[in-house]
mmCIF file of C-alpha atoms in Angstrom:
data_model
loop_
_atom_site.group_PDB
_atom_site.id
_atom_site.type_symbol
_atom_site.label_atom_id
_atom_site.label_comp_id
_atom_site.label_asym_id
_atom_site.label_seq_id
_atom_site.Cartn_x
_atom_site.Cartn_y
_atom_site.Cartn_z
ATOM 1 C CA UNK A 1 12.407 28.279 15.362
ATOM 2 C CA UNK A 2 10.875 25.878 13.341
ATOM 3 C CA UNK A 3 7.089 26.184 12.324
ATOM 4 C CA UNK A 4 5.329 22.699 12.416
ATOM 5 C CA UNK A 5 1.949 22.635 11.264
ATOM 6 C CA UNK A 6 -0.467 19.578 10.071
ATOM 7 C CA UNK A 7 -2.755 20.343 6.737
ATOM 8 C CA UNK A 8 -5.509 17.794 6.449
ATOM 9 C CA UNK A 9 -6.287 17.313 2.639
ATOM 10 C CA UNK A 10 -9.797 17.642 1.579
ATOM 11 C CA UNK A 11 -11.842 17.670 -1.657
ATOM 12 C CA UNK A 12 -11.648 21.487 -1.724
ATOM 13 C CA UNK A 13 -7.819 21.925 -1.028
ATOM 14 C CA UNK A 14 -6.720 18.914 -2.712
ATOM 15 C CA UNK A 15 -5.254 20.565 -5.747
ATOM 16 C CA UNK A 16 -3.775 23.699 -4.075
ATOM 17 C CA UNK A 17 -2.276 21.711 -0.754
ATOM 18 C CA UNK A 18 -1.268 18.479 -3.315
ATOM 19 C CA UNK A 19 -0.419 14.890 -2.139
ATOM 20 C CA UNK A 20 2.874 14.147 -1.034
ATOM 21 C CA UNK A 21 4.335 11.321 -3.162
ATOM 22 C CA UNK A 22 5.420 12.311 -6.835
ATOM 23 C CA UNK A 23 4.406 15.972 -6.162
ATOM 24 C CA UNK A 24 7.551 16.954 -8.323
ATOM 25 C CA UNK A 25 5.499 15.233 -11.274
ATOM 26 C CA UNK A 26 1.873 16.564 -10.780
ATOM 27 C CA UNK A 27 1.001 16.117 -14.537
ATOM 28 C CA UNK A 28 2.128 12.311 -14.612
ATOM 29 C CA UNK A 29 -0.452 9.651 -14.930
ATOM 30 C CA UNK A 30 0.343 7.915 -11.625
ATOM 31 C CA UNK A 31 -0.194 11.252 -9.507
ATOM 32 C CA UNK A 32 -3.273 12.311 -11.489
ATOM 33 C CA UNK A 33 -4.773 8.562 -10.908
ATOM 34 C CA UNK A 34 -4.105 9.180 -7.076
ATOM 35 C CA UNK A 35 -5.708 12.414 -7.148
ATOM 36 C CA UNK A 36 -8.754 11.142 -8.603
ATOM 37 C CA UNK A 37 -8.583 8.082 -6.273
ATOM 38 C CA UNK A 38 -8.450 10.499 -3.532
ATOM 39 C CA UNK A 39 -11.239 12.587 -4.474
ATOM 40 C CA UNK A 40 -13.563 9.135 -3.915
ATOM 41 C CA UNK A 41 -11.858 8.397 -0.706
ATOM 42 C CA UNK A 42 -11.903 11.534 0.976
ATOM 43 C CA UNK A 43 -15.509 11.665 0.700
ATOM 44 C CA UNK A 44 -15.697 8.002 2.280
ATOM 45 C CA UNK A 45 -13.757 9.661 5.409
ATOM 46 C CA UNK A 46 -9.797 8.693 4.369
ATOM 47 C CA UNK A 47 -7.681 11.311 6.049
ATOM 48 C CA UNK A 48 -4.579 12.302 4.251
ATOM 49 C CA UNK A 49 -2.485 14.536 6.362
ATOM 50 C CA UNK A 50 0.892 16.267 5.670
ATOM 51 C CA UNK A 51 3.157 17.409 8.286
ATOM 52 C CA UNK A 52 5.178 20.956 7.079
ATOM 53 C CA UNK A 53 8.120 22.307 8.651
ATOM 54 C CA UNK A 54 8.850 25.801 7.545
ATOM 55 C CA UNK A 55 6.057 25.654 4.901
ATOM 56 C CA UNK A 56 8.045 22.552 3.014
ATOM 57 C CA UNK A 57 6.502 18.808 3.409
ATOM 58 C CA UNK A 58 8.344 17.293 5.971
ATOM 59 C CA UNK A 59 6.100 13.866 5.947
ATOM 60 C CA UNK A 60 2.679 12.724 5.529
ATOM 61 C CA UNK A 61 0.089 9.736 6.938
ATOM 62 C CA UNK A 62 -2.892 8.158 5.128
ATOM 63 C CA UNK A 63 -5.660 6.249 6.866
ATOM 64 C CA UNK A 64 -8.952 4.945 6.482
ATOM 65 C CA UNK A 65 -11.638 2.780 8.229
ATOM 66 C CA UNK A 66 -11.054 -0.762 7.660
ATOM 67 C CA UNK A 67 -13.905 -1.232 5.394
ATOM 68 C CA UNK A 68 -12.579 1.333 2.718
ATOM 69 C CA UNK A 69 -9.092 0.259 3.509
ATOM 70 C CA UNK A 70 -6.787 -1.045 0.365
ATOM 71 C CA UNK A 71 -5.091 -3.429 2.682
ATOM 72 C CA UNK A 72 -6.175 -6.945 2.717
ATOM 73 C CA UNK A 73 -6.893 -7.545 6.297
ATOM 74 C CA UNK A 74 -10.160 -8.299 8.240
ATOM 75 C CA UNK A 75 -10.244 -5.251 10.572
ATOM 76 C CA UNK A 76 -13.613 -4.904 12.015
ATOM 77 C CA UNK A 77 -14.215 -1.158 13.505
ATOM 78 C CA UNK A 78 -10.376 -0.612 13.082
ATOM 79 C CA UNK A 79 -8.635 2.357 11.308
ATOM 80 C CA UNK A 80 -6.068 0.799 8.777
ATOM 81 C CA UNK A 81 -3.050 3.078 8.181
ATOM 82 C CA UNK A 82 -1.935 3.001 4.469
ATOM 83 C CA UNK A 83 1.035 5.115 4.311
ATOM 84 C CA UNK A 84 3.641 6.756 7.110
ATOM 85 C CA UNK A 85 6.538 8.853 5.625
ATOM 86 C CA UNK A 86 9.007 11.440 6.977
ATOM 87 C CA UNK A 87 12.004 12.669 5.332
ATOM 88 C CA UNK A 88 13.188 14.510 8.185
ATOM 89 C CA UNK A 89 14.305 11.998 10.906
ATOM 90 C CA UNK A 90 15.112 12.301 14.737
ATOM 91 C CA UNK A 91 12.209 15.012 15.336
ATOM 92 C CA UNK A 92 9.548 13.078 16.333
ATOM 93 C CA UNK A 93 7.409 13.734 13.161
ATOM 94 C CA UNK A 94 6.598 9.865 12.724
ATOM 95 C CA UNK A 95 5.184 9.885 16.149
ATOM 96 C CA UNK A 96 3.296 12.972 15.776
ATOM 97 C CA UNK A 97 1.662 11.604 12.882
ATOM 98 C CA UNK A 98 0.848 8.149 14.450
ATOM 99 C CA UNK A 99 -0.696 9.791 17.346
ATOM 100 C CA UNK A 100 -2.879 11.838 15.387
ATOM 101 C CA UNK A 101 -4.491 8.619 14.075
ATOM 102 C CA UNK A 102 -4.633 6.905 17.468
ATOM 103 C CA UNK A 103 -6.334 10.333 18.751
ATOM 104 C CA UNK A 104 -8.778 9.980 15.400
ATOM 105 C CA UNK A 105 -9.561 6.398 16.083
ATOM 106 C CA UNK A 106 -10.557 7.136 19.968
ATOM 107 C CA UNK A 107 -12.578 10.335 18.620
ATOM 108 C CA UNK A 108 -14.289 7.870 16.409
ATOM 109 C CA UNK A 109 -15.023 5.393 19.054
ATOM 110 C CA UNK A 110 -12.847 2.837 16.989
ATOM 111 C CA UNK A 111 -11.361 -0.408 18.287
ATOM 112 C CA UNK A 112 -8.140 0.564 17.538
ATOM 113 C CA UNK A 113 -5.413 1.230 14.715
ATOM 114 C CA UNK A 114 -3.758 -1.220 12.371
ATOM 115 C CA UNK A 115 -1.047 -1.227 9.831
ATOM 116 C CA UNK A 116 0.569 -3.771 7.299
ATOM 117 C CA UNK A 117 4.371 -3.825 7.309
ATOM 118 C CA UNK A 118 6.938 -5.342 5.417
ATOM 119 C CA UNK A 119 10.805 -5.248 5.996
ATOM 120 C CA UNK A 120 11.527 -6.195 2.321
ATOM 121 C CA UNK A 121 10.488 -3.158 0.729
ATOM 122 C CA UNK A 122 10.398 0.576 1.218
ATOM 123 C CA UNK A 123 6.755 0.462 -0.115
ATOM 124 C CA UNK A 124 4.951 -0.313 3.490
ATOM 125 C CA UNK A 125 6.053 1.735 6.516
ATOM 126 C CA UNK A 126 8.792 0.610 8.571
ATOM 127 C CA UNK A 127 7.334 -1.571 11.599
ATOM 128 C CA UNK A 128 10.078 -0.128 14.104
ATOM 129 C CA UNK A 129 8.406 3.258 14.553
ATOM 130 C CA UNK A 130 4.980 1.426 15.381
ATOM 131 C CA UNK A 131 6.612 -0.695 18.058
ATOM 132 C CA UNK A 132 8.026 2.000 19.639
ATOM 133 C CA UNK A 133 4.715 3.827 19.618
ATOM 134 C CA UNK A 134 2.799 0.874 21.653
ATOM 135 C CA UNK A 135 1.880 -1.180 18.439
ATOM 136 C CA UNK A 136 2.276 -5.005 18.600
ATOM 137 C CA UNK A 137 2.925 -7.504 15.951
ATOM 138 C CA UNK A 138 -0.409 -9.563 16.081
ATOM 139 C CA UNK A 139 0.199 -11.922 13.199
ATOM 140 C CA UNK A 140 2.635 -12.946 10.521
ATOM 141 C CA UNK A 141 1.761 -13.260 6.937
ATOM 142 C CA UNK A 142 3.114 -14.580 3.685
ATOM 143 C CA UNK A 143 6.103 -13.068 1.952
ATOM 144 C CA UNK A 144 7.251 -11.192 4.943
ATOM 145 C CA UNK A 145 4.321 -9.235 5.702
ATOM 146 C CA UNK A 146 3.112 -8.325 9.179
ATOM 147 C CA UNK A 147 0.023 -7.233 10.774
ATOM 148 C CA UNK A 148 0.457 -4.696 13.771
ATOM 149 C CA UNK A 149 -2.014 -3.329 16.061
ATOM 150 C CA UNK A 150 -2.591 -0.921 18.564
ATOM 151 C CA UNK A 151 -5.984 -1.901 20.172
ATOM 152 C CA UNK A 152 -8.119 0.693 21.977
ATOM 153 C CA UNK A 153 -10.776 -1.857 23.150
ATOM 154 C CA UNK A 154 -11.223 -5.637 24.245
ATOM 155 C CA UNK A 155 -12.568 -6.400 20.852
ATOM 156 C CA UNK A 156 -11.528 -8.865 18.500
ATOM 157 C CA UNK A 157 -7.999 -8.547 16.735
ATOM 158 C CA UNK A 158 -7.354 -7.850 12.766
ATOM 159 C CA UNK A 159 -6.349 -10.706 10.940
ATOM 160 C CA UNK A 160 -5.259 -11.392 7.603
ATOM 161 C CA UNK A 161 -7.168 -14.289 5.030
ATOM 162 C CA UNK A 162 -5.805 -17.545 4.871
ATOM 163 C CA UNK A 163 -6.358 -18.573 1.174
ATOM 164 C CA UNK A 164 -3.218 -16.945 -0.424
ATOM 165 C CA UNK A 165 -1.906 -20.109 -2.232
ATOM 166 C CA UNK A 166 -5.562 -20.077 -3.780
ATOM 167 C CA UNK A 167 -5.287 -16.408 -4.866
ATOM 168 C CA UNK A 168 -2.344 -17.665 -7.282
ATOM 169 C CA UNK A 169 -4.486 -19.775 -8.806
ATOM 170 C CA UNK A 170 -6.826 -16.951 -10.054
ATOM 171 C CA UNK A 171 -4.954 -16.493 -13.379
ATOM 172 C CA UNK A 172 -2.313 -18.904 -14.576
ATOM 173 C CA UNK A 173 -0.943 -16.237 -17.313
ATOM 174 C CA UNK A 174 1.295 -13.279 -16.605
ATOM 175 C CA UNK A 175 -0.983 -11.017 -14.671
ATOM 176 C CA UNK A 176 -1.008 -7.422 -12.944
ATOM 177 C CA UNK A 177 -3.413 -6.784 -10.209
ATOM 178 C CA UNK A 178 -3.259 -2.943 -8.933
ATOM 179 C CA UNK A 179 -5.531 -0.050 -7.671
ATOM 180 C CA UNK A 180 -4.690 3.568 -7.862
ATOM 181 C CA UNK A 181 -4.021 4.191 -4.038
ATOM 182 C CA UNK A 182 -0.009 4.579 -4.478
ATOM 183 C CA UNK A 183 1.015 6.983 -7.819
ATOM 184 C CA UNK A 184 4.005 4.771 -8.030
ATOM 185 C CA UNK A 185 1.777 2.302 -9.494
ATOM 186 C CA UNK A 186 1.853 3.188 -12.755
ATOM 187 C CA UNK A 187 5.572 3.409 -13.048
ATOM 188 C CA UNK A 188 5.724 0.029 -11.518
ATOM 189 C CA UNK A 189 3.165 -1.226 -14.298
ATOM 190 C CA UNK A 190 4.900 0.235 -17.095
ATOM 191 C CA UNK A 191 8.344 -1.129 -15.826
ATOM 192 C CA UNK A 192 6.727 -4.471 -15.872
ATOM 193 C CA UNK A 193 5.168 -4.763 -19.005
ATOM 194 C CA UNK A 194 8.485 -3.351 -20.769
ATOM 195 C CA UNK A 195 10.228 -6.309 -19.189
ATOM 196 C CA UNK A 196 7.816 -8.554 -20.240
ATOM 197 C CA UNK A 197 7.682 -7.324 -23.781
ATOM 198 C CA UNK A 198 11.502 -7.934 -23.738
ATOM 199 C CA UNK A 199 10.727 -11.569 -23.234
ATOM 200 C CA UNK A 200 7.823 -11.554 -25.603
ATOM 201 C CA UNK A 201 5.339 -12.252 -22.970
ATOM 202 C CA UNK A 202 2.061 -10.810 -22.691
ATOM 203 C CA UNK A 203 0.792 -9.526 -19.349
ATOM 204 C CA UNK A 204 -2.601 -8.865 -18.544
ATOM 205 C CA UNK A 205 -3.551 -5.934 -16.087
ATOM 206 C CA UNK A 206 -6.503 -6.174 -13.727
ATOM 207 C CA UNK A 207 -7.800 -2.932 -12.125
ATOM 208 C CA UNK A 208 -9.411 -3.917 -8.850
ATOM 209 C CA UNK A 209 -12.025 -1.040 -8.592
ATOM 210 C CA UNK A 210 -13.442 -1.593 -4.879
ATOM 211 C CA UNK A 211 -12.547 -3.159 -1.708
ATOM 212 C CA UNK A 212 -14.689 -6.367 -2.477
ATOM 213 C CA UNK A 213 -12.607 -7.228 -5.516
ATOM 214 C CA UNK A 214 -9.414 -5.976 -3.809
ATOM 215 C CA UNK A 215 -9.981 -8.733 -0.759
ATOM 216 C CA UNK A 216 -11.132 -11.485 -3.154
ATOM 217 C CA UNK A 217 -7.986 -10.924 -6.002
ATOM 218 C CA UNK A 218 -4.828 -9.655 -4.184
ATOM 219 C CA UNK A 219 -2.099 -12.165 -4.136
ATOM 220 C CA UNK A 220 -0.714 -10.490 -1.037
ATOM 221 C CA UNK A 221 -1.601 -8.032 1.936
ATOM 222 C CA UNK A 222 -0.363 -5.205 0.289
ATOM 223 C CA UNK A 223 -3.609 -5.259 -1.818
ATOM 224 C CA UNK A 224 -2.605 -2.316 -4.273
ATOM 225 C CA UNK A 225 0.011 -4.246 -6.528
ATOM 226 C CA UNK A 226 0.912 -7.780 -7.308
ATOM 227 C CA UNK A 227 2.072 -9.696 -10.329
ATOM 228 C CA UNK A 228 1.398 -13.513 -10.395
ATOM 229 C CA UNK A 229 2.617 -15.987 -13.288
ATOM 230 C CA UNK A 230 1.793 -19.647 -13.348
ATOM 231 C CA UNK A 231 0.858 -20.077 -9.938
ATOM 232 C CA UNK A 232 3.934 -17.788 -8.395
ATOM 233 C CA UNK A 233 4.078 -14.605 -7.057
ATOM 234 C CA UNK A 234 6.387 -12.346 -9.160
ATOM 235 C CA UNK A 235 6.557 -9.271 -7.148
ATOM 236 C CA UNK A 236 4.186 -7.089 -4.788
ATOM 237 C CA UNK A 237 6.437 -3.787 -5.672
ATOM 238 C CA UNK A 238 8.050 -1.780 -8.248
ATOM 239 C CA UNK A 239 10.871 -3.300 -10.083
ATOM 240 C CA UNK A 240 12.982 -2.013 -12.466
ATOM 241 C CA UNK A 241 12.952 -3.432 -16.357
ATOM 242 C CA UNK A 242 16.132 -5.162 -15.476
ATOM 243 C CA UNK A 243 15.051 -6.930 -12.125
ATOM 244 C CA UNK A 244 11.868 -7.581 -13.912
ATOM 245 C CA UNK A 245 13.312 -9.308 -17.036
ATOM 246 C CA UNK A 246 15.507 -11.308 -14.404
ATOM 247 C CA UNK A 247 12.738 -12.488 -12.135
ATOM 248 C CA UNK A 248 10.637 -13.650 -15.254
ATOM 249 C CA UNK A 249 13.506 -15.468 -16.780
ATOM 250 C CA UNK A 250 14.155 -17.247 -13.611
ATOM 251 C CA UNK A 251 10.265 -18.220 -13.221
ATOM 252 C CA UNK A 252 10.635 -19.576 -16.932
ATOM 253 C CA UNK A 253 13.102 -21.729 -16.112
ATOM 254 C CA UNK A 254 11.641 -23.113 -13.142
ATOM 255 C CA UNK A 255 8.507 -23.969 -15.062
ATOM 256 C CA UNK A 256 10.611 -25.639 -17.849
ATOM 257 C CA UNK A 257 12.392 -27.643 -15.213
ATOM 258 C CA UNK A 258 9.348 -28.668 -13.526
ATOM 259 C CA UNK A 259 7.736 -29.905 -17.111
ATOM 260 C CA UNK A 260 10.904 -31.795 -17.956
ATOM 261 C CA UNK A 261 10.861 -33.371 -14.322
ATOM 262 C CA UNK A 262 13.808 -32.011 -13.151
#
């Protein structure tokens, strides 16, 4: 018989219980950055819950109050789910974790729960499991992003900002906007910097240190990682070095064509 339990990470058990992502490389920069980020966010009320099957990690969920969230969403009095992942399918583990978040929202007398999804990347949760659990799509954003909500009250629904084109003009040079919410951001950054170097391009890295900066600067609703160049979005998720070079070459060709009037 399978023994299933949920373990909530706290400042006291963080080092022992350990996060889910990149746990095989606990000494990596990305993992350490995430741990340091968690220490601050757990104190502010963030929930990070691992689901264990027979003592082994089977999945996890991370969520927090909207005012501390790493997603670029206006969601007064909502909980925002950052991450949901299960590596054992068909057992309802994802639903268990979602229901845990909804129950926390009820206990905190929140207006509801929201999540940002995007079918073009595995860096966001899949919308399908949320739709199966009573969430509904309330807004479509740029670059394939969608905002889903599970309202608990008849209060105003969450919404995306509407100034995405303006955000792309924040920096005309090649710029990486990032936070430490995801341990893979470090790998994504290094891949991109290496690809840029191979093309002779310099990239500026902007570390968004708080929600105020993230809400102002992030080029997409995802919030924690985004790259822009000459008024264009390059990516909002990790690319290989090869893919980085292809993308940047394409954007450079477009810029040259525009300058020539092509």
